[in-house]
Coordinates of C-alpha atoms in Angstrom, one line a residue:
M1 CA 45.3 -13.0 0.4
S2 CA 42.3 -13.6 2.6
Q3 CA 39.7 -11.1 3.8
D4 CA 40.9 -11.3 7.4
E5 CA 44.3 -9.8 6.7
G6 CA 44.6 -6.2 7.7
A7 CA 41.0 -5.9 8.7
A8 CA 40.1 -4.5 12.1
P9 CA 38.1 -6.9 14.3
L10 CA 34.4 -6.3 14.3
R11 CA 32.8 -4.8 17.3
P12 CA 29.5 -6.4 18.6
V13 CA 26.5 -4.3 17.5
L14 CA 24.5 -5.2 20.7
R15 CA 26.0 -5.4 24.2
V16 CA 24.0 -6.9 27.1
V17 CA 24.6 -4.9 30.2
R18 CA 22.3 -6.6 32.6
G19 CA 20.4 -9.9 32.7
N20 CA 20.9 -13.1 30.7
P21 CA 18.8 -12.9 27.4
N22 CA 18.5 -16.0 25.3
D23 CA 18.9 -16.2 21.6
V24 CA 15.2 -15.6 20.9
E25 CA 15.1 -12.4 22.9
I26 CA 18.2 -11.1 21.2
A27 CA 16.8 -12.0 17.8
A28 CA 13.5 -10.1 18.7
L29 CA 15.5 -7.0 19.7
T30 CA 17.5 -7.2 16.5
A31 CA 14.4 -7.5 14.4
A32 CA 12.8 -4.5 16.2
L33 CA 15.8 -2.3 15.8
T34 CA 16.1 -3.3 12.1
G35 CA 12.5 -2.4 11.6
L36 CA 12.9 1.0 13.2
A37 CA 16.0 1.7 11.1
A38 CA 14.1 0.8 7.9
A39 CA 11.1 2.9 8.9
R40 CA 13.4 5.9 9.5
A41 CA 15.1 5.4 6.2
A42 CA 11.8 5.2 4.4
A43 CA 10.5 8.3 6.1
S44 CA 13.5 10.4 5.1
A45 CA 13.3 9.4 1.4
P46 CA 12.2 12.2 -0.8
V47 CA 8.6 12.1 -1.8
R48 CA 8.0 12.8 -5.5
Q49 CA 5.4 15.5 -6.0
P50 CA 2.9 15.1 -8.9
M51 CA 3.6 17.3 -11.8
S52 CA 1.2 20.3 -12.4
L53 CA -1.0 20.0 -15.3
W54 CA 0.4 23.3 -16.6
G55 CA 3.9 21.9 -16.6
D56 CA 3.1 18.4 -18.0
R57 CA 4.1 18.4 -21.6
S58 CA 2.7 15.0 -22.3
A59 CA -0.8 16.4 -22.2
A60 CA 0.0 18.1 -25.5
L61 CA 0.6 14.7 -27.2
R62 CA -2.8 13.3 -26.4
H63 CA -6.4 14.7 -26.3
P64 CA -9.5 13.5 -24.7
V65 CA -12.5 12.1 -26.7
G66 CA -14.7 14.9 -27.9
R67 CA -11.9 17.5 -28.0
R68 CA -9.9 18.4 -31.0
P69 CA -6.2 18.5 -30.8
L70 CA -4.5 21.9 -31.0
R71 CA -3.4 23.0 -34.4
P72 CA -1.2 25.9 -35.3
G73 CA -3.0 28.7 -37.0
P74 CA -4.1 32.4 -36.7
H75 CA -6.6 31.7 -34.0
A76 CA -4.9 28.8 -32.1
W77 CA -4.5 30.8 -29.0
R78 CA -8.3 30.7 -28.4
A79 CA -8.2 27.0 -27.9
S80 CA -5.0 26.9 -25.8
A81 CA -6.6 28.1 -22.6
L82 CA -3.4 29.8 -21.7
P83 CA -3.5 33.4 -20.5
G84 CA -2.4 36.1 -22.7

């Protein structure tokens, strides 16, 4: 069984309505349209927002130089900088 069996014939993507363009002009038009389609697809891709420092749980796993890591205890809330 070959790929051509049962497949509909492909329609041309570009159709020349007026003039007589050569292969280079058609290639340039194809490259321009492909570039526009790629730019449109890149613009519609979702942009990932940076995570807020309050929501970033990885900050609890490390501590900067000169600052002690948080330890549980009766007065641990004072060092947490969280409201409440």
